[in-house]
PDB file of C-alpha atoms and ligand atoms in Angstrom:
ATOM      1  CA  MET C 516     -95.459 -14.106   9.480  1.00 51.00           C
ATOM      2  CA  ALA C 517     -92.428 -16.425   9.454  1.00 53.00           C
ATOM      3  CA  VAL C 518     -91.201 -17.343  12.941  1.00 55.00           C
ATOM      4  CA  LEU C 519     -87.414 -17.387  13.292  1.00 54.00           C
ATOM      5  CA  GLU C 520     -86.344 -20.808  14.533  1.00 56.00           C
ATOM      6  CA  SER C 521     -83.813 -20.798  17.345  1.00 63.00           C
ATOM      7  CA  VAL C 522     -80.464 -22.131  16.170  1.00 87.00           C
ATOM      8  CA  LEU C 523     -78.968 -22.298  19.646  1.00 96.00           C
ATOM      9  CA  ASN C 524     -77.520 -25.642  20.738  1.00 97.00           C
ATOM     10  CA  VAL C 525     -76.946 -25.311  24.468  1.00 97.00           C
ATOM     11  CA  LEU C 526     -77.284 -21.714  25.667  1.00 98.00           C
ATOM     12  CA  SER C 527     -80.369 -19.531  26.002  1.00 98.00           C
ATOM     13  CA  GLU C 528     -80.768 -16.278  24.110  1.00 97.00           C
ATOM     14  CA  ASP C 529     -80.292 -14.417  27.410  1.00 98.00           C
ATOM     15  CA  GLN C 530     -76.964 -16.166  28.014  1.00 98.00           C
ATOM     16  CA  VAL C 531     -75.755 -15.300  24.509  1.00 98.00           C
ATOM     17  CA  ALA C 532     -76.836 -11.658  24.974  1.00 98.00           C
ATOM     18  CA  PHE C 533     -75.085 -11.527  28.388  1.00 98.00           C
ATOM     19  CA  TYR C 534     -71.814 -12.754  26.856  1.00 98.00           C
ATOM     20  CA  HIS C 535     -71.893 -10.177  24.073  1.00 98.00           C
ATOM     21  CA  GLU C 536     -72.749  -7.355  26.488  1.00 98.00           C
ATOM     22  CA  HIS C 537     -70.337  -8.177  29.330  1.00 98.00           C
ATOM     23  CA  GLY C 538     -67.564 -10.144  27.564  1.00 98.00           C
ATOM     24  CA  TYR C 539     -67.905 -13.177  29.858  1.00 98.00           C
ATOM     25  CA  LEU C 540     -70.448 -15.840  30.841  1.00 98.00           C
ATOM     26  CA  HIS C 541     -70.789 -18.285  33.726  1.00 98.00           C
ATOM     27  CA  ILE C 542     -72.236 -21.583  32.451  1.00 98.00           C
ATOM     28  CA  PRO C 543     -73.212 -23.790  35.419  1.00 98.00           C
ATOM     29  CA  GLN C 544     -72.731 -27.571  35.418  1.00 98.00           C
ATOM     30  CA  VAL C 545     -71.425 -28.111  31.895  1.00 98.00           C
ATOM     31  CA  PHE C 546     -69.950 -31.336  33.277  1.00 98.00           C
ATOM     32  CA  THR C 547     -71.816 -33.861  35.433  1.00 98.00           C
ATOM     33  CA  ALA C 548     -70.506 -34.766  38.894  1.00 98.00           C
ATOM     34  CA  GLU C 549     -69.201 -38.094  37.507  1.00 98.00           C
ATOM     35  CA  GLU C 550     -67.440 -36.406  34.578  1.00 98.00           C
ATOM     36  CA  THR C 551     -65.911 -33.785  36.870  1.00 98.00           C
ATOM     37  CA  GLU C 552     -64.703 -36.456  39.290  1.00 98.00           C
ATOM     38  CA  GLN C 553     -63.003 -38.398  36.467  1.00 98.00           C
ATOM     39  CA  MET C 554     -61.436 -35.200  35.074  1.00 98.00           C
ATOM     40  CA  ALA C 555     -60.187 -34.231  38.560  1.00 97.00           C
ATOM     41  CA  GLU C 556     -58.707 -37.680  39.119  1.00 98.00           C
ATOM     42  CA  GLU C 557     -56.838 -37.610  35.790  1.00 98.00           C
ATOM     43  CA  LEU C 558     -55.817 -34.002  36.390  1.00 96.00           C
ATOM     44  CA  ASP C 559     -54.196 -34.971  39.681  1.00 96.00           C
ATOM     45  CA  TRP C 560     -52.362 -37.740  37.817  1.00 97.00           C
ATOM     46  CA  GLN C 561     -51.209 -35.217  35.183  1.00 96.00           C
ATOM     47  CA  ILE C 562     -50.054 -32.807  37.916  1.00 94.00           C
ATOM     48  CA  ALA C 563     -48.047 -35.555  39.626  1.00 94.00           C
ATOM     49  CA  THR C 564     -46.625 -36.934  36.372  1.00 96.00           C
ATOM     50  CA  TRP C 565     -46.220 -34.103  33.864  1.00 95.00           C
ATOM     51  CA  ALA C 566     -46.871 -30.605  35.243  1.00 93.00           C
ATOM     52  CA  ASN C 567     -44.281 -27.920  36.044  1.00 87.00           C
ATOM     53  CA  LYS C 568     -44.151 -25.983  39.290  1.00 85.00           C
ATOM     54  CA  SER C 569     -42.603 -22.542  38.863  1.00 84.00           C
ATOM     55  CA  PRO C 570     -42.720 -19.028  40.302  1.00 85.00           C
ATOM     56  CA  GLY C 571     -45.221 -18.340  37.487  1.00 84.00           C
ATOM     57  CA  TRP C 572     -45.664 -15.096  35.571  1.00 84.00           C
ATOM     58  CA  SER C 573     -42.838 -12.567  35.790  1.00 86.00           C
ATOM     59  CA  GLY C 574     -42.783  -8.788  35.879  1.00 88.00           C
ATOM     60  CA  PRO C 575     -42.845  -5.728  38.112  1.00 88.00           C
ATOM     61  CA  TRP C 576     -46.573  -6.311  38.804  1.00 86.00           C
ATOM     62  CA  ARG C 577     -45.556  -9.063  41.288  1.00 87.00           C
ATOM     63  CA  ARG C 578     -44.372  -6.536  43.862  1.00 86.00           C
ATOM     64  CA  VAL C 579     -47.600  -4.550  43.463  1.00 86.00           C
ATOM     65  CA  TYR C 580     -49.781  -7.632  44.014  1.00 86.00           C
ATOM     66  CA  MET C 581     -47.691  -9.340  46.727  1.00 88.00           C
ATOM     67  CA  ASP C 582     -45.455  -8.389  49.660  1.00 84.00           C
ATOM     68  CA  GLU C 583     -41.806  -9.462  49.470  1.00 86.00           C
ATOM     69  CA  GLU C 584     -42.186 -12.652  51.518  1.00 85.00           C
ATOM     70  CA  THR C 585     -45.300 -13.866  49.640  1.00 85.00           C
ATOM     71  CA  GLU C 586     -43.742 -12.992  46.284  1.00 85.00           C
ATOM     72  CA  LYS C 587     -40.753 -15.227  47.002  1.00 84.00           C
ATOM     73  CA  GLN C 588     -43.003 -18.166  47.876  1.00 83.00           C
ATOM     74  CA  SER C 589     -45.722 -17.685  45.252  1.00 82.00           C
ATOM     75  CA  GLN C 590     -46.014 -20.563  42.786  1.00 82.00           C
ATOM     76  CA  LEU C 591     -48.043 -21.765  39.838  1.00 87.00           C
ATOM     77  CA  ILE C 592     -48.446 -25.333  38.627  1.00 89.00           C
ATOM     78  CA  ALA C 593     -48.912 -25.394  34.860  1.00 88.00           C
ATOM     79  CA  LEU C 594     -49.135 -27.744  31.885  1.00 93.00           C
ATOM     80  CA  HIS C 595     -50.236 -27.228  28.288  1.00 95.00           C
ATOM     81  CA  ASP C 596     -52.507 -29.369  26.141  1.00 96.00           C
ATOM     82  CA  LEU C 597     -53.934 -31.715  28.722  1.00 97.00           C
ATOM     83  CA  HIS C 598     -55.982 -33.474  26.041  1.00 96.00           C
ATOM     84  CA  ARG C 599     -52.725 -35.032  24.814  1.00 96.00           C
ATOM     85  CA  TYR C 600     -52.087 -36.727  28.159  1.00 97.00           C
ATOM     86  CA  SER C 601     -55.277 -38.520  29.181  1.00 98.00           C
ATOM     87  CA  ARG C 602     -58.647 -39.649  27.903  1.00 98.00           C
ATOM     88  CA  ALA C 603     -60.906 -37.715  30.300  1.00 98.00           C
ATOM     89  CA  TRP C 604     -59.349 -34.461  29.070  1.00 98.00           C
ATOM     90  CA  CYS C 605     -59.712 -35.396  25.417  1.00 98.00           C
ATOM     91  CA  ASP C 606     -63.401 -36.057  26.148  1.00 98.00           C
ATOM     92  CA  ALA C 607     -63.671 -32.789  28.119  1.00 98.00           C
ATOM     93  CA  VAL C 608     -62.361 -30.455  25.405  1.00 98.00           C
ATOM     94  CA  THR C 609     -64.582 -32.056  22.751  1.00 98.00           C
ATOM     95  CA  HIS C 610     -67.629 -32.400  25.033  1.00 98.00           C
ATOM     96  CA  PRO C 611     -70.804 -31.605  23.064  1.00 98.00           C
ATOM     97  CA  ARG C 612     -72.222 -29.367  25.838  1.00 98.00           C
ATOM     98  CA  LEU C 613     -69.065 -27.257  25.900  1.00 98.00           C
ATOM     99  CA  ALA C 614     -68.503 -27.260  22.140  1.00 98.00           C
ATOM    100  CA  GLY C 615     -72.206 -26.571  21.502  1.00 98.00           C
ATOM    101  CA  ALA C 616     -72.093 -23.600  23.888  1.00 98.00           C
ATOM    102  CA  MET C 617     -69.064 -22.239  22.028  1.00 98.00           C
ATOM    103  CA  ALA C 618     -70.921 -22.667  18.719  1.00 98.00           C
ATOM    104  CA  ASP C 619     -73.771 -20.615  20.212  1.00 98.00           C
ATOM    105  CA  LEU C 620     -71.312 -17.788  20.897  1.00 98.00           C
ATOM    106  CA  ILE C 621     -68.901 -17.848  17.921  1.00 98.00           C
ATOM    107  CA  GLY C 622     -70.231 -20.620  15.634  1.00 95.00           C
ATOM    108  CA  PRO C 623     -71.200 -22.314  13.503  1.00 97.00           C
ATOM    109  CA  ASN C 624     -67.598 -23.559  13.200  1.00 98.00           C
ATOM    110  CA  VAL C 625     -65.406 -24.006  16.304  1.00 98.00           C
ATOM    111  CA  GLU C 626     -61.756 -25.065  16.452  1.00 98.00           C
ATOM    112  CA  LEU C 627     -59.858 -26.053  19.608  1.00 98.00           C
ATOM    113  CA  HIS C 628     -56.764 -23.850  19.983  1.00 98.00           C
ATOM    114  CA  HIS C 629     -55.103 -24.932  23.259  1.00 97.00           C
ATOM    115  CA  THR C 630     -55.603 -26.281  26.769  1.00 96.00           C
ATOM    116  CA  THR C 631     -53.660 -24.912  29.766  1.00 95.00           C
ATOM    117  CA  LEU C 632     -53.691 -26.001  33.390  1.00 92.00           C
ATOM    118  CA  HIS C 633     -53.498 -23.351  36.136  1.00 86.00           C
ATOM    119  CA  VAL C 634     -53.263 -24.665  39.673  1.00 89.00           C
ATOM    120  CA  LYS C 635     -52.858 -22.172  42.480  1.00 86.00           C
ATOM    121  CA  PRO C 636     -51.127 -24.059  45.286  1.00 85.00           C
ATOM    122  CA  PRO C 637     -52.383 -23.473  48.875  1.00 87.00           C
ATOM    123  CA  GLU C 638     -51.590 -20.240  50.757  1.00 83.00           C
ATOM    124  CA  THR C 639     -49.286 -18.643  48.185  1.00 77.00           C
ATOM    125  CA  GLY C 640     -50.896 -19.706  44.900  1.00 78.00           C
ATOM    126  CA  HIS C 641     -50.087 -17.160  42.275  1.00 82.00           C
ATOM    127  CA  PRO C 642     -52.329 -14.133  41.616  1.00 90.00           C
ATOM    128  CA  PHE C 643     -52.849 -13.064  37.984  1.00 91.00           C
ATOM    129  CA  PRO C 644     -52.304  -9.419  37.025  1.00 95.00           C
ATOM    130  CA  MET C 645     -54.861  -7.656  34.853  1.00 97.00           C
ATOM    131  CA  HIS C 646     -54.422  -8.705  31.210  1.00 98.00           C
ATOM    132  CA  GLN C 647     -56.149  -9.802  28.032  1.00 98.00           C
ATOM    133  CA  ASP C 648     -55.418 -13.301  26.766  1.00 98.00           C
ATOM    134  CA  TRP C 649     -54.981 -11.665  23.360  1.00 98.00           C
ATOM    135  CA  ALA C 650     -51.463 -10.653  24.517  1.00 98.00           C
ATOM    136  CA  PHE C 651     -50.495 -14.347  24.722  1.00 97.00           C
ATOM    137  CA  TYR C 652     -52.013 -15.545  21.426  1.00 98.00           C
ATOM    138  CA  LYS C 653     -52.830 -12.612  19.194  1.00 98.00           C
ATOM    139  CA  HIS C 654     -55.781 -13.071  16.841  1.00 98.00           C
ATOM    140  CA  VAL C 655     -57.179 -10.685  14.279  1.00 98.00           C
ATOM    141  CA  ASP C 656     -60.608 -10.340  15.890  1.00 98.00           C
ATOM    142  CA  GLY C 657     -62.708 -11.213  18.938  1.00 98.00           C
ATOM    143  CA  ARG C 658     -64.076 -14.547  17.666  1.00 98.00           C
ATOM    144  CA  TYR C 659     -62.001 -16.413  20.228  1.00 98.00           C
ATOM    145  CA  ILE C 660     -63.244 -17.632  23.611  1.00 98.00           C
ATOM    146  CA  ASP C 661     -61.338 -18.904  26.606  1.00 98.00           C
ATOM    147  CA  CYS C 662     -63.175 -21.297  28.897  1.00 98.00           C
ATOM    148  CA  LEU C 663     -62.165 -21.917  32.496  1.00 98.00           C
ATOM    149  CA  ILE C 664     -63.204 -25.440  33.452  1.00 98.00           C
ATOM    150  CA  HIS C 665     -63.542 -25.542  37.252  1.00 98.00           C
ATOM    151  CA  LEU C 666     -62.348 -28.614  39.146  1.00 97.00           C
ATOM    152  CA  ASP C 667     -62.741 -26.890  42.510  1.00 96.00           C
ATOM    153  CA  ASP C 668     -65.320 -24.453  43.824  1.00 97.00           C
ATOM    154  CA  THR C 669     -63.896 -20.936  43.621  1.00 97.00           C
ATOM    155  CA  HIS C 670     -64.442 -17.760  45.631  1.00 96.00           C
ATOM    156  CA  ASP C 671     -62.378 -14.682  46.326  1.00 92.00           C
ATOM    157  CA  GLU C 672     -60.325 -16.386  49.099  1.00 94.00           C
ATOM    158  CA  ASN C 673     -58.921 -19.010  46.717  1.00 94.00           C
ATOM    159  CA  GLY C 674     -58.561 -16.631  43.777  1.00 94.00           C
ATOM    160  CA  CYS C 675     -61.673 -16.902  41.600  1.00 97.00           C
ATOM    161  CA  ILE C 676     -61.593 -15.262  38.192  1.00 98.00           C
ATOM    162  CA  ARG C 677     -62.498 -11.539  38.029  1.00 98.00           C
ATOM    163  CA  PHE C 678     -63.488  -9.495  34.942  1.00 98.00           C
ATOM    164  CA  LEU C 679     -63.503  -5.856  33.947  1.00 98.00           C
ATOM    165  CA  ASP C 680     -67.116  -5.721  32.820  1.00 98.00           C
ATOM    166  CA  GLY C 681     -67.599  -4.991  29.089  1.00 98.00           C
ATOM    167  CA  SER C 682     -63.883  -4.442  28.506  1.00 98.00           C
ATOM    168  CA  HIS C 683     -63.871  -6.668  25.398  1.00 98.00           C
ATOM    169  CA  LYS C 684     -65.588  -3.835  23.553  1.00 98.00           C
ATOM    170  CA  GLY C 685     -62.340  -1.822  23.591  1.00 98.00           C
ATOM    171  CA  GLY C 686     -60.564  -4.419  21.408  1.00 98.00           C
ATOM    172  CA  SER C 687     -56.969  -5.524  21.910  1.00 98.00           C
ATOM    173  CA  LEU C 688     -54.532  -3.390  23.947  1.00 98.00           C
ATOM    174  CA  GLU C 689     -50.766  -3.194  24.027  1.00 96.00           C
ATOM    175  CA  HIS C 690     -49.381  -4.865  27.180  1.00 97.00           C
ATOM    176  CA  ILE C 691     -46.212  -4.352  29.206  1.00 96.00           C
ATOM    177  CA  THR C 692     -43.760  -7.024  28.084  1.00 95.00           C
ATOM    178  CA  GLN C 693     -40.493  -5.681  29.568  1.00 94.00           C
ATOM    179  CA  ASN C 694     -39.056  -5.233  33.016  1.00 92.00           C
ATOM    180  CA  PRO C 695     -37.566  -1.805  33.871  1.00 91.00           C
ATOM    181  CA  ASP C 696     -34.103  -3.243  32.967  1.00 92.00           C
ATOM    182  CA  GLY C 697     -35.302  -4.130  29.449  1.00 93.00           C
ATOM    183  CA  SER C 698     -35.501  -7.912  29.995  1.00 93.00           C
ATOM    184  CA  ARG C 699     -38.682  -9.669  28.938  1.00 92.00           C
ATOM    185  CA  CYS C 700     -41.563 -10.318  31.345  1.00 93.00           C
ATOM    186  CA  THR C 701     -44.994 -11.905  31.079  1.00 93.00           C
ATOM    187  CA  PRO C 702     -47.501  -9.572  29.343  1.00 95.00           C
ATOM    188  CA  HIS C 703     -49.705  -7.570  31.700  1.00 96.00           C
ATOM    189  CA  LEU C 704     -51.526  -4.227  31.789  1.00 98.00           C
ATOM    190  CA  PRO C 705     -50.126  -1.233  33.739  1.00 96.00           C
ATOM    191  CA  THR C 706     -50.903  -1.668  37.442  1.00 95.00           C
ATOM    192  CA  ASP C 707     -51.508   2.084  37.882  1.00 95.00           C
ATOM    193  CA  GLN C 708     -54.278   2.055  35.252  1.00 97.00           C
ATOM    194  CA  TYR C 709     -55.935  -1.330  35.761  1.00 97.00           C
ATOM    195  CA  SER C 710     -56.896  -2.626  39.188  1.00 96.00           C
ATOM    196  CA  LEU C 711     -58.487  -5.836  40.455  1.00 96.00           C
ATOM    197  CA  GLU C 712     -60.578  -3.563  42.709  1.00 96.00           C
ATOM    198  CA  ASP C 713     -62.592  -2.508  39.646  1.00 98.00           C
ATOM    199  CA  THR C 714     -63.431  -6.051  38.562  1.00 98.00           C
ATOM    200  CA  ILE C 715     -66.415  -8.345  39.056  1.00 98.00           C
ATOM    201  CA  PRO C 716     -65.663 -11.643  40.840  1.00 98.00           C
ATOM    202  CA  VAL C 717     -67.228 -14.702  39.233  1.00 98.00           C
ATOM    203  CA  PRO C 718     -67.197 -17.521  41.793  1.00 98.00           C
ATOM    204  CA  ALA C 719     -68.104 -20.913  40.360  1.00 98.00           C
ATOM    205  CA  ARG C 720     -68.609 -24.563  41.327  1.00 98.00           C
ATOM    206  CA  ALA C 721     -66.670 -27.637  40.268  1.00 98.00           C
ATOM    207  CA  GLY C 722     -68.124 -28.732  36.900  1.00 98.00           C
ATOM    208  CA  ASP C 723     -68.969 -25.140  35.867  1.00 98.00           C
ATOM    209  CA  VAL C 724     -67.356 -23.258  33.000  1.00 98.00           C
ATOM    210  CA  VAL C 725     -66.689 -19.527  33.039  1.00 98.00           C
ATOM    211  CA  CYS C 726     -65.916 -18.299  29.543  1.00 98.00           C
ATOM    212  CA  PHE C 727     -64.727 -14.950  28.223  1.00 98.00           C
ATOM    213  CA  CYS C 728     -63.690 -13.153  25.050  1.00 98.00           C
ATOM    214  CA  ILE C 729     -59.965 -13.030  24.158  1.00 98.00           C
ATOM    215  CA  ASN C 730     -60.166  -9.228  24.598  1.00 98.00           C
ATOM    216  CA  THR C 731     -61.868  -9.207  28.020  1.00 98.00           C
ATOM    217  CA  ILE C 732     -59.563  -7.784  30.708  1.00 98.00           C
ATOM    218  CA  HIS C 733     -59.309 -10.060  33.734  1.00 98.00           C
ATOM    219  CA  GLY C 734     -57.162 -11.199  36.644  1.00 97.00           C
ATOM    220  CA  SER C 735     -57.403 -13.015  39.978  1.00 95.00           C
ATOM    221  CA  ARG C 736     -56.162 -12.761  43.552  1.00 95.00           C
ATOM    222  CA  ILE C 737     -53.800 -15.036  45.454  1.00 92.00           C
ATOM    223  CA  ASN C 738     -55.065 -18.341  46.880  1.00 91.00           C
ATOM    224  CA  GLN C 739     -55.161 -17.755  50.646  1.00 92.00           C
ATOM    225  CA  THR C 740     -56.790 -21.079  51.575  1.00 94.00           C
ATOM    226  CA  PRO C 741     -55.057 -24.324  52.663  1.00 94.00           C
ATOM    227  CA  HIS C 742     -56.375 -26.077  49.496  1.00 94.00           C
ATOM    228  CA  MET C 743     -55.301 -26.188  45.846  1.00 92.00           C
ATOM    229  CA  ARG C 744     -57.424 -24.250  43.340  1.00 93.00           C
ATOM    230  CA  ARG C 745     -57.538 -26.200  40.076  1.00 94.00           C
ATOM    231  CA  LEU C 746     -58.708 -24.549  36.825  1.00 95.00           C
ATOM    232  CA  VAL C 747     -58.113 -25.597  33.238  1.00 96.00           C
ATOM    233  CA  ARG C 748     -58.308 -23.009  30.462  1.00 97.00           C
ATOM    234  CA  VAL C 749     -59.436 -24.178  27.026  1.00 98.00           C
ATOM    235  CA  GLY C 750     -59.273 -21.811  24.043  1.00 98.00           C
ATOM    236  CA  TYR C 751     -61.701 -22.087  21.095  1.00 98.00           C
ATOM    237  CA  ARG C 752     -61.869 -19.950  17.977  1.00 98.00           C
ATOM    238  CA  ASP C 753     -63.604 -19.500  14.695  1.00 98.00           C
ATOM    239  CA  PRO C 754     -61.128 -21.273  12.363  1.00 97.00           C
ATOM    240  CA  GLU C 755     -61.168 -18.208  10.100  1.00 96.00           C
ATOM    241  CA  ASN C 756     -59.966 -15.907  12.900  1.00 98.00           C
ATOM    242  CA  GLU C 757     -56.316 -15.700  11.924  1.00 96.00           C
ATOM    243  CA  GLN C 758     -53.596 -15.898  14.606  1.00 98.00           C
ATOM    244  CA  THR C 759     -50.788 -13.388  14.107  1.00 98.00           C
ATOM    245  CA  ALA C 760     -48.480 -14.223  17.055  1.00 97.00           C
ATOM    246  CA  GLY C 761     -48.000 -16.206  20.254  1.00 96.00           C
ATOM    247  CA  GLN C 762     -48.767 -19.557  21.833  1.00 94.00           C
ATOM    248  CA  SER C 763     -49.568 -22.426  19.444  1.00 94.00           C
ATOM    249  CA  GLN C 764     -49.400 -20.216  16.327  1.00 95.00           C
ATOM    250  CA  GLY C 765     -49.550 -22.174  13.081  1.00 92.00           C
ATOM    251  CA  ARG C 766     -50.763 -25.335  14.803  1.00 93.00           C
ATOM    252  CA  PRO C 767     -54.091 -26.562  13.439  1.00 93.00           C
ATOM    253  CA  GLY C 768     -56.520 -27.677  16.161  1.00 96.00           C
ATOM    254  CA  LEU C 769     -59.326 -30.209  16.331  1.00 97.00           C
ATOM    255  CA  MET C 770     -62.675 -29.128  14.917  1.00 98.00           C
ATOM    256  CA  VAL C 771     -65.067 -29.574  17.859  1.00 98.00           C
ATOM    257  CA  TRP C 772     -68.143 -28.177  16.078  1.00 98.00           C
ATOM    258  CA  GLY C 773     -69.089 -27.596  12.426  1.00 98.00           C
ATOM    259  CA  LYS C 774     -66.586 -27.663   9.575  1.00 98.00           C
ATOM    260  CA  ARG C 775     -63.372 -25.984   8.485  1.00 97.00           C
ATOM    261  CA  ASP C 776     -64.319 -24.079   5.320  1.00 96.00           C
ATOM    262  CA  ARG C 777     -61.687 -24.069   2.591  1.00 95.00           C
ATOM    263  CA  LEU C 778     -60.293 -20.640   1.728  1.00 90.00           C
ATOM    264  CA  PRO C 779     -59.243 -19.791  -1.860  1.00 91.00           C
ATOM    265  CA  GLU C 780     -55.887 -21.444  -2.717  1.00 91.00           C
ATOM    266  CA  GLN C 781     -55.777 -23.176   0.695  1.00 90.00           C
ATOM    267  CA  ASP C 782     -53.931 -26.502   0.732  1.00 93.00           C
ATOM    268  CA  PRO C 783     -54.906 -29.415   2.972  1.00 94.00           C
ATOM    269  CA  PHE C 784     -52.668 -29.815   6.023  1.00 92.00           C
ATOM    270  CA  PRO C 785     -49.316 -31.478   5.336  1.00 91.00           C
ATOM    271  CA  THR C 786     -48.556 -34.832   6.952  1.00 89.00           C
ATOM    272  CA  THR C 787     -45.211 -33.622   8.318  1.00 81.00           C
ATOM    273  CA  ILE C 788     -44.166 -30.325   9.893  1.00 67.00           C
TER     274      ILE C 788
HETATM  275  O1  LIG M1990     -56.253 -18.968  36.801  1.00 71.95           O
HETATM  276  C1  LIG M1990     -56.575 -17.797  37.033  1.00 71.95           C
HETATM  277  O2  LIG M1990     -56.972 -17.405  38.129  1.00 71.95           O
HETATM  278  C2  LIG M1990     -56.518 -16.759  35.963  1.00 71.95           C
HETATM  279  C3  LIG M1990     -56.339 -17.356  34.650  1.00 71.95           C
HETATM  280  C4  LIG M1990     -56.068 -16.366  33.607  1.00 71.95           C
HETATM  281  O3  LIG M1990     -55.912 -15.205  33.825  1.00 71.95           O
HETATM  282  C5  LIG M1990     -56.012 -16.836  32.245  1.00 71.95           C
HETATM  283  O4  LIG M1990     -56.194 -18.040  32.039  1.00 71.95           O
HETATM  284  O5  LIG M1990     -55.800 -16.018  31.346  1.00 71.95           O
END
């Protein structure tokens, strides 16, 4: 009888099965201590040199998640596409252990879509309301994974990521995108139907990656500690999973694993935009 050869690059079969069942996966120590230290050092440089500090995501959810005083002070430090700003982050998003793990989950072909920094400053660092990342960069199907690269150890006190177990199986959901006065707000799910209380916390160590499907519902609590909580989100997709709206639409990404197959009538990328 023919024995099926494993085609997995980095993950075990149990890890792959866990991801497909629960919609998320904690992958310990994707990066070595030395790599993580270099990434953290260059991240701090990027924060000091390029990042924006702002009140963060908007919407009526803020007053459900925070009291008035905290809400006024709550901040988020953010920056997009870190791999464009320093070498350690270019190496990180193309790292064979990370890219190989993504190929195990959505391969054989994996394209980088975006990189986004989320730093929760001490004491009042921004909570995240329940949402799917699909609402920010809509794709036709679930062959899209967001990875949270951890630069700091996380736990509930500093706002570790939390998932609604198995929620990816429900597909994409319409989000609230307007304030009661009709102005636009950051997409989020109704606070009376989706609660952080129902989610599973996934604490992780610096150097770990926690990844999840674009349709997995998630959120996180405020950072109540005196220290920053630094996470970088990196999005990877099957290059044939078409984007229909949102962040970075129409922008081809680096192929970090496999090849970009040519579709019928598809032209090569132009040299100007
Ligand atoms: O940084 C966090 O705690 C949450 C991040 C998040 O919700 C996201 O990247 O979509």
